[in-house]
Coordinates of C-alpha atoms and ligand atoms in Angstrom, one line a residue:
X1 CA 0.0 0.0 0.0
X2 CA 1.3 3.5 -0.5
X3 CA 2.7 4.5 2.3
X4 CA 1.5 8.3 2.7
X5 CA -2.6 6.4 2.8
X6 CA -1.5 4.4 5.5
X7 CA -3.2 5.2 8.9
X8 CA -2.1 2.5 11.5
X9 CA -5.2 2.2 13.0
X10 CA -7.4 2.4 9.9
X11 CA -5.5 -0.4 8.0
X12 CA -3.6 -2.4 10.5
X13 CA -4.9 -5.4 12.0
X14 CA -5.4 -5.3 16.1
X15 CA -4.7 -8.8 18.2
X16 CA -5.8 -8.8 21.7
X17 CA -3.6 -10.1 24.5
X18 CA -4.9 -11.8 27.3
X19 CA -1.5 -11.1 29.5
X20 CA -2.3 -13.8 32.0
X21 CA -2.2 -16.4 29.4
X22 CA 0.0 -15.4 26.8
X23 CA 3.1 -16.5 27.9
X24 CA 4.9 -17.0 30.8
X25 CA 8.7 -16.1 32.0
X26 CA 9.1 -16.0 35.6
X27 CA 7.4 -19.9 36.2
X28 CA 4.4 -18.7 38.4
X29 CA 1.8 -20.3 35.8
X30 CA 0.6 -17.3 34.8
X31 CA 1.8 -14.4 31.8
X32 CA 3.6 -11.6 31.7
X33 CA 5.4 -8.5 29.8
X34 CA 8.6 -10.1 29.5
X35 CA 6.7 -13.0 28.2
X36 CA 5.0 -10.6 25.9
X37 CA 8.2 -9.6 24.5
X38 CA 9.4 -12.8 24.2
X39 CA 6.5 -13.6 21.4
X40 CA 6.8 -10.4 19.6
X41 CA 8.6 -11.7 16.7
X42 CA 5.7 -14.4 16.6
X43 CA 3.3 -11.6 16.1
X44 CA 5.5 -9.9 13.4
X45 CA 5.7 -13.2 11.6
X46 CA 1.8 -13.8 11.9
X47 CA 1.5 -10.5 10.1
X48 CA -0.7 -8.2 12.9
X49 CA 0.3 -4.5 13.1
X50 CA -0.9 -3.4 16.7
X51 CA -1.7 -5.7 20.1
X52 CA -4.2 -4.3 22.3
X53 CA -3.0 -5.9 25.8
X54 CA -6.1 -6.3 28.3
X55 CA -5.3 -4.6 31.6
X56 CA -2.1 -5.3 33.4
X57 CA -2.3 -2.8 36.5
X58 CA -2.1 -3.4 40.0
X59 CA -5.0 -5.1 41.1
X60 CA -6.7 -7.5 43.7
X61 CA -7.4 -9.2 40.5
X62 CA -11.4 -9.9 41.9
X63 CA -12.2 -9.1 38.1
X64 CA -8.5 -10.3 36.1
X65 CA -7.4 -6.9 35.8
X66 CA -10.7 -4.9 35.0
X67 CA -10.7 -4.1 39.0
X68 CA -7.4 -1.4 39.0
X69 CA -6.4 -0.5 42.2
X70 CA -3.1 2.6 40.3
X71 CA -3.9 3.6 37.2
X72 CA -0.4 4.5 36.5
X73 CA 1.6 1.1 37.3
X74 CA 1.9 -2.2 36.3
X75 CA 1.0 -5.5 38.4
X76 CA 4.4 -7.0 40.0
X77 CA 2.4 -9.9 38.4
X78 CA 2.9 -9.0 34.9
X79 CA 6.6 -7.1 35.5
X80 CA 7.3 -3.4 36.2
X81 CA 7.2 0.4 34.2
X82 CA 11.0 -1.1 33.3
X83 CA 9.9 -3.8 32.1
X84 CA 6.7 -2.5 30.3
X85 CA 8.8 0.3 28.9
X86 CA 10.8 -2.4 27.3
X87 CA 7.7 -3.8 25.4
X88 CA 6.8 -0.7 24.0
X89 CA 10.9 0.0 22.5
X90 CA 11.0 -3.6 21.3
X91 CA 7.5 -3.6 19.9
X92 CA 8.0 -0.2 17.8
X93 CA 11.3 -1.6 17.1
X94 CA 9.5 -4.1 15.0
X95 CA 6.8 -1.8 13.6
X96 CA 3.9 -3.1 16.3
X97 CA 2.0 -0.4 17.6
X98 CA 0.8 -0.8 21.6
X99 CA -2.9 0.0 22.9
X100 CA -3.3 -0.7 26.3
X101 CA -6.9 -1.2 28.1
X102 CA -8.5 1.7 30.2
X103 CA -10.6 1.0 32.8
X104 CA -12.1 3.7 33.4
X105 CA -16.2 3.3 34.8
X106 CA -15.4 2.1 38.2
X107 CA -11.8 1.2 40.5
X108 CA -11.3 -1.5 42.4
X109 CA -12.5 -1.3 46.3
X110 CA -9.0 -1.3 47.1
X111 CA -7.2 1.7 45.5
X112 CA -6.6 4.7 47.3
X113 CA -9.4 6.6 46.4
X114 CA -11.8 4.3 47.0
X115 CA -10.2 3.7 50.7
X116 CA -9.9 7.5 51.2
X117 CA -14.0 8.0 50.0
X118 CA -15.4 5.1 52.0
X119 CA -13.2 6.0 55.3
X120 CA -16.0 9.0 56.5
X121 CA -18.5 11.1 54.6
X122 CA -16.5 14.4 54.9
X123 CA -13.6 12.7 53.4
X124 CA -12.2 15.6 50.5
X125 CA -12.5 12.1 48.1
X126 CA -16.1 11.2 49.0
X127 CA -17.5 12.5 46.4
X128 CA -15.3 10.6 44.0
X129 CA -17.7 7.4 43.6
X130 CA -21.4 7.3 44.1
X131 CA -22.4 7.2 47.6
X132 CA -26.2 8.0 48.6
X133 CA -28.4 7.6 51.6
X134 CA -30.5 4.1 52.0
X135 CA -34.3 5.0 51.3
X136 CA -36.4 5.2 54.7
X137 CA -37.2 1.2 55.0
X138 CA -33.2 0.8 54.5
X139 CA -33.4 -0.3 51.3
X140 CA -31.0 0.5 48.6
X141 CA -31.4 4.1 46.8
X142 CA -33.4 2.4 43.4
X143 CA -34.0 -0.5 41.9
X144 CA -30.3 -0.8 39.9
X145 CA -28.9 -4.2 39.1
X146 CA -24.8 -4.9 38.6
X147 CA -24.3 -6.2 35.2
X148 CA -23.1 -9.3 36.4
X149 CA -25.4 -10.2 38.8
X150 CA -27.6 -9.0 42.1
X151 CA -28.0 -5.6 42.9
X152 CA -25.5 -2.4 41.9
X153 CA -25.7 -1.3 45.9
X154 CA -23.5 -2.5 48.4
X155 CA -23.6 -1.2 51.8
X156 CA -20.9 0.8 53.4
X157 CA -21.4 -0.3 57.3
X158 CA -18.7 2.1 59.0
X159 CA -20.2 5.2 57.1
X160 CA -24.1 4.0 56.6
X161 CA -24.4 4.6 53.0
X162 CA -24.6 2.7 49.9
X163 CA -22.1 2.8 46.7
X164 CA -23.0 2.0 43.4
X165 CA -20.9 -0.4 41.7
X166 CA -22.5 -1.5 38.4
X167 CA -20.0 -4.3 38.7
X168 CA -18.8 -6.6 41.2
X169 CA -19.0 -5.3 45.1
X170 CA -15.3 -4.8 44.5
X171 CA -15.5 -2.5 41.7
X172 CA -17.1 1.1 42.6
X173 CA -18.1 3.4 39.9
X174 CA -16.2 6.7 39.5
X175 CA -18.4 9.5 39.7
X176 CA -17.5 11.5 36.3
X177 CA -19.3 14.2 37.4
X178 CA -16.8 15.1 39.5
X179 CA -14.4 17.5 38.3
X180 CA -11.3 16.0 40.0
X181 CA -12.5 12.8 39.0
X182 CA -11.7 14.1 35.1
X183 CA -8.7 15.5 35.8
X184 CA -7.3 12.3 37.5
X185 CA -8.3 10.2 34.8
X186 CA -7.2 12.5 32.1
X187 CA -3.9 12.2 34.3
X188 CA -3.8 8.4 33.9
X189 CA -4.0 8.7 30.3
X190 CA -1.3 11.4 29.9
X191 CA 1.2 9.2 31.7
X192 CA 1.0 6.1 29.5
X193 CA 0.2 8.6 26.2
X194 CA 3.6 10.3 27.3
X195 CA 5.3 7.1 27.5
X196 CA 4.4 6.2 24.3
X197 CA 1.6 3.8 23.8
X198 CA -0.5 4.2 20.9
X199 CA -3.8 4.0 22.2
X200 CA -6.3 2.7 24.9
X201 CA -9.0 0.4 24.5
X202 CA -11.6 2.2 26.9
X203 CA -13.6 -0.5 28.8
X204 CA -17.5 -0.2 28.6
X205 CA -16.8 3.4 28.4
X206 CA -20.7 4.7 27.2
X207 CA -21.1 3.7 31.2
X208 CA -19.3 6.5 32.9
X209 CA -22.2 9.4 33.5
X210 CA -25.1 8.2 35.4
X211 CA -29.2 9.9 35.6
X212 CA -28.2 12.6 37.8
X213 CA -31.2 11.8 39.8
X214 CA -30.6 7.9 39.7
X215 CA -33.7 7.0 38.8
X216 CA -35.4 3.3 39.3
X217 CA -34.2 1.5 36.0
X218 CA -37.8 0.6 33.9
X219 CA -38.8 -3.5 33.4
X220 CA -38.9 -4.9 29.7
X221 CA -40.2 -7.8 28.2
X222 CA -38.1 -10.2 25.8
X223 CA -39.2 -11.9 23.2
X224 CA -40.5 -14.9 25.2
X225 CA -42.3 -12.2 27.5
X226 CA -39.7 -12.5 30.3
X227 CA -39.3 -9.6 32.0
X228 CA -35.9 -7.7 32.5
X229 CA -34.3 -4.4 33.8
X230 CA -34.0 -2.3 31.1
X231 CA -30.7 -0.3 31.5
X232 CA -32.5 3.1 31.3
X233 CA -30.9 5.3 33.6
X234 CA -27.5 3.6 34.8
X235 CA -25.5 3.5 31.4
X236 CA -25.5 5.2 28.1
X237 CA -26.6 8.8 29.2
X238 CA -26.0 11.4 26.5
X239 CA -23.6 13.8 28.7
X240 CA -21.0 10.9 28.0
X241 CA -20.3 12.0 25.2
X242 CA -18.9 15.2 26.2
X243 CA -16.7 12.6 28.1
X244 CA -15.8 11.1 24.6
X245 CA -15.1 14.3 22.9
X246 CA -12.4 15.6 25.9
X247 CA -10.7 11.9 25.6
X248 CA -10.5 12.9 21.8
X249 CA -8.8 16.1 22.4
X250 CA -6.5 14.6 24.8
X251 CA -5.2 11.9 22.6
X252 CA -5.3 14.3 19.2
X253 CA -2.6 16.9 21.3
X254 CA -0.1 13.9 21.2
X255 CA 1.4 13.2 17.9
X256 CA 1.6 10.1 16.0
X257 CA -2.3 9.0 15.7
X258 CA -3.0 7.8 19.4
X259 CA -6.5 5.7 19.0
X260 CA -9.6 5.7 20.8
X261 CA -11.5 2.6 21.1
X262 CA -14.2 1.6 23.1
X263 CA -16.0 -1.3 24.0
X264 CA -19.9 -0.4 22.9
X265 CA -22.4 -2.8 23.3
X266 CA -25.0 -2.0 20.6
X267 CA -26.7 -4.1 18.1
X268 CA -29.0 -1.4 16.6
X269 CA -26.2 -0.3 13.4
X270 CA -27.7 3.4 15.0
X271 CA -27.2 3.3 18.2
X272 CA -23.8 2.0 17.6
X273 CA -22.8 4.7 14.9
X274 CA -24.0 7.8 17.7
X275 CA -20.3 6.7 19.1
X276 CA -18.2 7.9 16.6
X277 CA -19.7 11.5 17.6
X278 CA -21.7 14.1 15.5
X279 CA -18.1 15.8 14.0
X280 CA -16.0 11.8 14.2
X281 CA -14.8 13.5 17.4
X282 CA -15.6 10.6 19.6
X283 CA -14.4 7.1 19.6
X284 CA -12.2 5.9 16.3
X285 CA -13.6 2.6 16.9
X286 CA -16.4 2.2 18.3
X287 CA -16.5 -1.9 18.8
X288 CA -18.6 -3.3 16.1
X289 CA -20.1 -6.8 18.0
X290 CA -23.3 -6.4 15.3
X291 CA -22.0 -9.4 13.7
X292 CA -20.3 -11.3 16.8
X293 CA -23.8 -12.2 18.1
X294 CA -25.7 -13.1 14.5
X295 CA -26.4 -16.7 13.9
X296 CA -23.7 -18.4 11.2
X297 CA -26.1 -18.2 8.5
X298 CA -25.0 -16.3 5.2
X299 CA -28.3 -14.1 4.8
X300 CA -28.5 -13.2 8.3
X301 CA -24.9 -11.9 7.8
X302 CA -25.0 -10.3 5.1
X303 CA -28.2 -8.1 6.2
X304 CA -26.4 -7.4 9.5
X305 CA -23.2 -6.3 7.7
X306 CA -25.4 -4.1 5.5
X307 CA -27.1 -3.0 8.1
X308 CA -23.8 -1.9 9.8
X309 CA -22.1 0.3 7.1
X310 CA -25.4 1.8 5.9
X311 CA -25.4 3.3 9.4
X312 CA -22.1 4.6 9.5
X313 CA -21.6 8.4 8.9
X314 CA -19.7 9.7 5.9
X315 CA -16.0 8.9 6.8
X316 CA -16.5 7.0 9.7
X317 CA -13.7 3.7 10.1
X318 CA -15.4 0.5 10.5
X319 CA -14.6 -2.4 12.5
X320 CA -15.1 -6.1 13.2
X321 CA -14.7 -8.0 16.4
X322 CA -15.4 -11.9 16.7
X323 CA -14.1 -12.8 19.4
X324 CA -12.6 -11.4 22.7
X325 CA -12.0 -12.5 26.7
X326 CA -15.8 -12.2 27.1
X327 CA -17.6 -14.3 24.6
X328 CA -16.6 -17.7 23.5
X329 CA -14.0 -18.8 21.0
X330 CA -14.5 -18.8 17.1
X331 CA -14.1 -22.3 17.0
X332 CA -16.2 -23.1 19.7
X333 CA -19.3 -20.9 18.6
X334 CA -19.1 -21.2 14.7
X335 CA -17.8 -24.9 14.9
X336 CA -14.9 -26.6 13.7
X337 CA -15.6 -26.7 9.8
X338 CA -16.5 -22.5 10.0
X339 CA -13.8 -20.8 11.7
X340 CA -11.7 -19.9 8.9
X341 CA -14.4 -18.7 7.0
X342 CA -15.2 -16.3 9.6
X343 CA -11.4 -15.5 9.9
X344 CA -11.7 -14.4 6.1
X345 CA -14.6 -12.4 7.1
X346 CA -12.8 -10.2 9.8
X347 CA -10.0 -9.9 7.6
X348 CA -11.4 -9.1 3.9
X349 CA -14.4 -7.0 4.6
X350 CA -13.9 -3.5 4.8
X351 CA -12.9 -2.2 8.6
X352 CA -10.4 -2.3 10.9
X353 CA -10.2 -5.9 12.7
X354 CA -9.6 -7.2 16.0
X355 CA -8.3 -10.7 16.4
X356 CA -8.1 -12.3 19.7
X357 CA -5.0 -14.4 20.4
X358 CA -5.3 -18.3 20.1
X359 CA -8.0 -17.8 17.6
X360 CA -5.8 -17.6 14.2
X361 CA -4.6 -21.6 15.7
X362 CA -8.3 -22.6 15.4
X363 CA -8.1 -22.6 19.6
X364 CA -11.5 -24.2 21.4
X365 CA -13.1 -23.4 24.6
X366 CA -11.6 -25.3 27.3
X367 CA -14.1 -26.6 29.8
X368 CA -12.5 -26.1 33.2
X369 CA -13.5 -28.2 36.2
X370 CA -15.4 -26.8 38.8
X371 CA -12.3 -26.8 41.3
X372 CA -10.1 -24.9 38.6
X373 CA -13.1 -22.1 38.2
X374 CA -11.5 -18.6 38.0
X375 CA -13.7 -15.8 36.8
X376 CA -16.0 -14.8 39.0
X377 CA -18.7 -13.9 37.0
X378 CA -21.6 -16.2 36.4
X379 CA -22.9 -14.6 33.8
X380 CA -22.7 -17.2 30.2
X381 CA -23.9 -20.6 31.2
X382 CA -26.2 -20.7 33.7
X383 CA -26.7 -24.3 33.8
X384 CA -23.0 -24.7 34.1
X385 CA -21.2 -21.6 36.2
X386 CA -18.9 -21.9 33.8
X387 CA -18.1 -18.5 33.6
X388 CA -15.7 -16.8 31.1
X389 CA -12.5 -19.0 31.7
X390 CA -12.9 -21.2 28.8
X391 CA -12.0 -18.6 26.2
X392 CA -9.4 -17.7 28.7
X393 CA -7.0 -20.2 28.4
X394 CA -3.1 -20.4 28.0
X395 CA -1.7 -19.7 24.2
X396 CA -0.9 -22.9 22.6
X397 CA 2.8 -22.7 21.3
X398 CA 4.4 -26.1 21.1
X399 CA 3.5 -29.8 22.1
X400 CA 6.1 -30.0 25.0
X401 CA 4.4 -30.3 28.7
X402 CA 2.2 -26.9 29.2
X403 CA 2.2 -26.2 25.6
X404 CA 5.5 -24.0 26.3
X405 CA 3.3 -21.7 27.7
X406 CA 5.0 -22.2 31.4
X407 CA 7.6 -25.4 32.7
X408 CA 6.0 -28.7 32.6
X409 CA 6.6 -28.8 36.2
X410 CA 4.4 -25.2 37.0
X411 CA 0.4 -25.6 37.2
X412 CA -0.9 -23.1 34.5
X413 CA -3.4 -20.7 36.3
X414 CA -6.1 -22.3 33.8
X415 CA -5.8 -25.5 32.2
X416 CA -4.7 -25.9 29.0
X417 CA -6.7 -27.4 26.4
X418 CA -6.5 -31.0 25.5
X419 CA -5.8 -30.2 22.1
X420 CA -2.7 -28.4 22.5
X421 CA -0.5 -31.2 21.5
X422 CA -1.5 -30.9 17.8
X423 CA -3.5 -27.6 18.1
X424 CA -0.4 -25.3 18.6
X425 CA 2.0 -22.6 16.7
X426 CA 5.1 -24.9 16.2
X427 CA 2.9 -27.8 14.7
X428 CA 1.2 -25.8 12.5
X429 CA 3.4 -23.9 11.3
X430 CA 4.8 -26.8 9.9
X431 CA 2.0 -27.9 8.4
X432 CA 1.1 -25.8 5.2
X433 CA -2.5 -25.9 5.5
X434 CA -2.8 -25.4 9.2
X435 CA -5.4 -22.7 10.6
X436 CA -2.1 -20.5 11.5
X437 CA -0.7 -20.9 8.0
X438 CA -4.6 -19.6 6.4
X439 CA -4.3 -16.6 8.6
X440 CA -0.5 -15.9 8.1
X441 CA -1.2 -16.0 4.2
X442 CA -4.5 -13.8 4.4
X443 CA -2.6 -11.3 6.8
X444 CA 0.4 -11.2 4.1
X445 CA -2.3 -10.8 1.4
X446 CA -3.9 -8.3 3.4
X447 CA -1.3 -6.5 3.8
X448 CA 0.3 -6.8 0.2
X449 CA -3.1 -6.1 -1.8
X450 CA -4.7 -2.4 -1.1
X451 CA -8.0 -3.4 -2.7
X452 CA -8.4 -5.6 0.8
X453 CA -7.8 -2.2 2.7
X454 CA -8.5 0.8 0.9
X455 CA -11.2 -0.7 -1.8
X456 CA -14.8 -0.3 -2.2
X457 CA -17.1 -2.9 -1.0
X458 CA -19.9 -4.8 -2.6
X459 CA -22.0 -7.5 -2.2
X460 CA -22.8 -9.6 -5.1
X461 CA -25.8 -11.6 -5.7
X462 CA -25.2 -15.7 -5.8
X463 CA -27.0 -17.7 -8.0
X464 CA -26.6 -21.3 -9.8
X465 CA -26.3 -21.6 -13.4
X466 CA -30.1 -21.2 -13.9
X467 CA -29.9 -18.2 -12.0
X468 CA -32.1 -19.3 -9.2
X469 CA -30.7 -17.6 -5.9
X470 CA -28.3 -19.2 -3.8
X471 CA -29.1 -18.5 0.0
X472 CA -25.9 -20.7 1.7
X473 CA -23.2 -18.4 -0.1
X474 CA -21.8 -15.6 0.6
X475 CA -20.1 -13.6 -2.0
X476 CA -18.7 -9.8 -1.8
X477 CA -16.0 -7.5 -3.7
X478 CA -13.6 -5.3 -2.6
X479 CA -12.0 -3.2 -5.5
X480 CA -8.9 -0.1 -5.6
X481 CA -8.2 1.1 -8.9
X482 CA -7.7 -1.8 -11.4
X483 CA -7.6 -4.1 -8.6
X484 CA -10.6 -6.8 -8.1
X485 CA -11.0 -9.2 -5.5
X486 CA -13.7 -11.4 -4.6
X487 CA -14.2 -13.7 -1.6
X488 CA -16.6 -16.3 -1.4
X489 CA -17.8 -18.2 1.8
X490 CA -19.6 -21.1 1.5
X491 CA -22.0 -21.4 4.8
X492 CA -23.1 -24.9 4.2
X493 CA -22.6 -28.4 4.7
X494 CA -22.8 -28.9 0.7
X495 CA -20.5 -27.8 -2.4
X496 CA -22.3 -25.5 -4.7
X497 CA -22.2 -24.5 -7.9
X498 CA -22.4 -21.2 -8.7
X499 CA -22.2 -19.1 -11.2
X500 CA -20.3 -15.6 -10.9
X501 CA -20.0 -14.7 -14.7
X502 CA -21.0 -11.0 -14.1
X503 CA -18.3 -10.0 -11.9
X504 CA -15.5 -10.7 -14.7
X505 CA -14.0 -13.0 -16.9
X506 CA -12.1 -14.9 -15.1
X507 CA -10.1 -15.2 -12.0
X508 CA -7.2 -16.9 -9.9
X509 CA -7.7 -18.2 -6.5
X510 CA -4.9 -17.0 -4.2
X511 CA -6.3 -18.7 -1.1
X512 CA -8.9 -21.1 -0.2
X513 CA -9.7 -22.2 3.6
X514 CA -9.1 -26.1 2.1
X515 CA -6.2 -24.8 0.8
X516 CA -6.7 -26.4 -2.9
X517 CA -4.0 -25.7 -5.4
X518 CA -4.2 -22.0 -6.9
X519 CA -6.6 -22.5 -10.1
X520 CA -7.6 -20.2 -12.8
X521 CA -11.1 -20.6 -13.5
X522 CA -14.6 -19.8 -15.4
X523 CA -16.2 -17.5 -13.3
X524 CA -19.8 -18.8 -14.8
X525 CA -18.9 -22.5 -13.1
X526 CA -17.3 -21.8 -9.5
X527 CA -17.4 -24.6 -7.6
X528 CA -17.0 -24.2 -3.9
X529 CA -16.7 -26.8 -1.3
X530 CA -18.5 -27.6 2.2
X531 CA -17.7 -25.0 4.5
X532 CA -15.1 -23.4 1.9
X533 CA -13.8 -20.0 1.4
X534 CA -12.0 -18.2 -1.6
X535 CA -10.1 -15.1 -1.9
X536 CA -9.9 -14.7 -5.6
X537 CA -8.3 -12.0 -7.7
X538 CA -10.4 -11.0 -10.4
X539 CA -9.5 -10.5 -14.1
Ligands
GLC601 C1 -15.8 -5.3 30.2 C2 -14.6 -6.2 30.1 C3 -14.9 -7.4 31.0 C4 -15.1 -6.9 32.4 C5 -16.1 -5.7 32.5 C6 -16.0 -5.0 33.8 O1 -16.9 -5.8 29.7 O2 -14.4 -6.6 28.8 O3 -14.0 -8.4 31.0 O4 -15.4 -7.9 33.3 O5 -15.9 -4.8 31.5 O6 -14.9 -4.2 33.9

């Protein structure tokens, strides 16, 4: 690509690092920075541009990480500033941008704010989370539930008053109305911005302003007639995105591109788009999860993808996320025989996309035995109280003891995955059709043909040779000058025949999930395998 249209965050791909499970260097079982760095020629050989690490402050670790007790250190866990100041030379050394994860809605119960607010009600820091009287009968202030689970109220014995924590107990919301609040934050961002990292990752930040009169949260009704608390009041208030717009500023008065991402749970293409702000002075990326939650069924996604850019405002970068800490792995929730063709969808439609380690080696959900239960959050499987450690699991690199994620002799904080021995980065990168030799060779292609980056998108109607519609296929465009590529995903169980003749006159395949031989062939007779995908060039 030229380099002077290159804009990191616009055409790079983003991987996310789960620290405690990438790899380990100090033997305790669980990840760390220097192990981090250790793997960073991996990355540059897998072809990502920018790692996105999930938090690695000081913590209690109630919530991995997402419950920060200093903003501006790193967990003796994970290493020190010396150490993480390393991973940022060595990772621009090699051309990998950093973007680290801000968690900015709530603390954890045991940072010094928090300590200093709850200690009396005149405390100069009180005001910093949400405190509020209990209403006459003792009861909580409203009706709020915690995102996880129970109520968002805990009780504060010592200074008889409850704090909200939308979260766990151990995770008190900041109150961002609170001027000092701002500037504190803001201060947490300058320090790592001024050290040099390339971006944050802002965690469910459409959460930080609160109803100023914290009113009781409505009920709905699903579709089933259920009823639910509908998340009126608590989250997603429109003064956040004055919020947005200062983060914006902040980051734009630092050279060299700094991103804004944030993690926006929306699945109305509307809603979503409301993030990127009125003048694209909000978030960059706004997480697109539209697609994340859609059934694997090729009409279904195509409408949703459709749905998605239509909504975007004139300039606006999209993205795609698949998978992440939070939601189960590719190859657990699309299956075995689908997981590369979704990995061709992330990577070939047009937007910025996020890749979450262990997913480009076709890695499973592990199911972890009750005794080995981590995350604390009951949230997925009810039946099960499985939680999120499945997707959570140690990176697979070899087939020695512990995958060579830790010694053979150290217990990995999760188990590893059954698997491992022929699911891992050293076997298949020996094996030329491997699931980590499909996404090396679509992130060289990616990188190596523009049309995949800066071209136009377009869907393109499927049909057989008597032009009756094809519903199981999936077929789009992307085109940059006088270059023409077209992927095709197959969604079914059967090969089909279809005919592509108005696109072009011919074309050459230059990968296919079932890696078959690169063929020329008659676009009117394109014969694509169960569960296959092709990138084709078109001529
Ligand atoms: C986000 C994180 C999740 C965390 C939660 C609370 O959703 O992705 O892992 O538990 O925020 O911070």
């Amino acid at each position: 690509m030229p380099a002077e249209t290159y804009i990191w965050w616009k055409h790079g791909v983003f991987y996310q690092i789960y620290p405690r499970s990438f790899q380990d260097s100090n033997q305790d079982g669980i990840g760390d920075l220097k192990g981090i760095i250790e793997r960073l020629d991996y990355l540059v050989e897998l072809g990502i541009d920018a790692i996105w690490v999930s938090p690695i402050f000081p913590s209690p670790m109630a919530d991995f990480g997402y419950d920060i007790s200093d903003f501006t250190d790193i967990h003796p866990l994970f290493g020190d500033l010396q150490v993480f100041k390393r991973l940022l030379e060595q990772a621009h050394q090699r051309g990998l941008r950093v973007v680290l994860d801000y968690v900015a809605n709530h603390s954890s119960d045991e940072h010094a704010w928090f300590l200093e607010s709850r200690s009396s009600r005149d405390n100069p820091k009180r005001d910093w989370y949400i405190w509020r009287d209990p209403k006459p009968d003792g009861s909580p202030p409203n009706n709020w539930e915690s995102h996880f689970s129970g109520g968002a109220w805990e009780w504060d014995e010592n200074t008889s008053q409850y704090y909200l924590h939308l979260f766990l107990e151990k995770q008190p919301d900041l109150n961002w109305r609170n001027p000092q609040v701002v500037e504190a934050m803001h201060a947490a961002l300058r320090f790592w911005l001024e050290l040099g990292v390339d971006g944050f990752r802002m965690d469910v930040v459409t959460f930080l302003m609160k109803h100023p009169e914290l009113p009781d949260n409505p009920t709905a009704y699903d579709d089933q007639g259920r009823p639910f608390q509908e998340h009126r009041y608590d989250i997603n208030q429109p003064e956040v995105h004055h919020v947005l717009r200062d983060f914006r500023k902040l980051f734009d008065s630092y050279p060299g591109e700094r991103v804004t991402i944030g993690e926006t749970w929306f699945f109305d293409p509307a809603e979503l788009a409301a993030w990127y702000g009125p003048a694209l002075d909000e978030l960059q990326i706004p997480f697109n999860f539209i697609t994340l939650k859609r059934p694997w069924q090729a009409a279904t996604m195509k409408q949703a993808i459709e749905a998605y850019y239509a909504a975007l405002p004139p300039g606006a970068q999209p993205n795609f996320v698949f998978g992440s800490h939070d939601v189960r792995r590719l190859a657990s929730r699309y299956g075995l025989a689908n997981h590369r063709s979704v990995g061709m969808l992330l990577l070939t439609l047009r937007g910025t996309p996020t890749l979450y380690y262990g997913d480009e080696l076709g890695m499973q959900d592990v199911s972890i035995p009750p005794e080995r239960f981590q995350d604390p959050v009951m949230w997925r499987k009810p039946g099960t109280d499985e939680g999120r450690d499945p997707e959570r699991t140690p990176m697979q690199w070899d087939s020695s003891s512990n995958a060579g994620f830790c010694p053979g002799d150290v217990e990995p904080w999760l188990p590893l995955a059954v698997d491992y021995p022929t699911i891992n980065v050293a076997v298949e990168r020996a094996d030329p059709h491997s699931t980590f030799n499909f996404y090396k060779r679509l992130l060289h292609l990616r990188r190596t043909l523009p049309a995949l980056t800066l071209g136009d998108f377009q869907f393109i109607p499927v049909v057989d040779n008597h032009l009756a519609s094809i519903q199981d296929v999936l077929a789009y465009r992307r085109s940059w000058q006088d270059q023409r590529l077209l992927v095709v995903i197959n969604f079914s169980a059967n090969s089909q025949l279809i005919d592509l003749s108005g696109v072009g006159l011919g074309g050459v395949t230059l990968l296919s999930s079932h890696f078959r031989s690169v063929e020329q062939f008659d676009l009117a007779r394109v014969l694509v395998q169960p569960h296959e995908n092709l990138l084709v060039q078109l001529f």
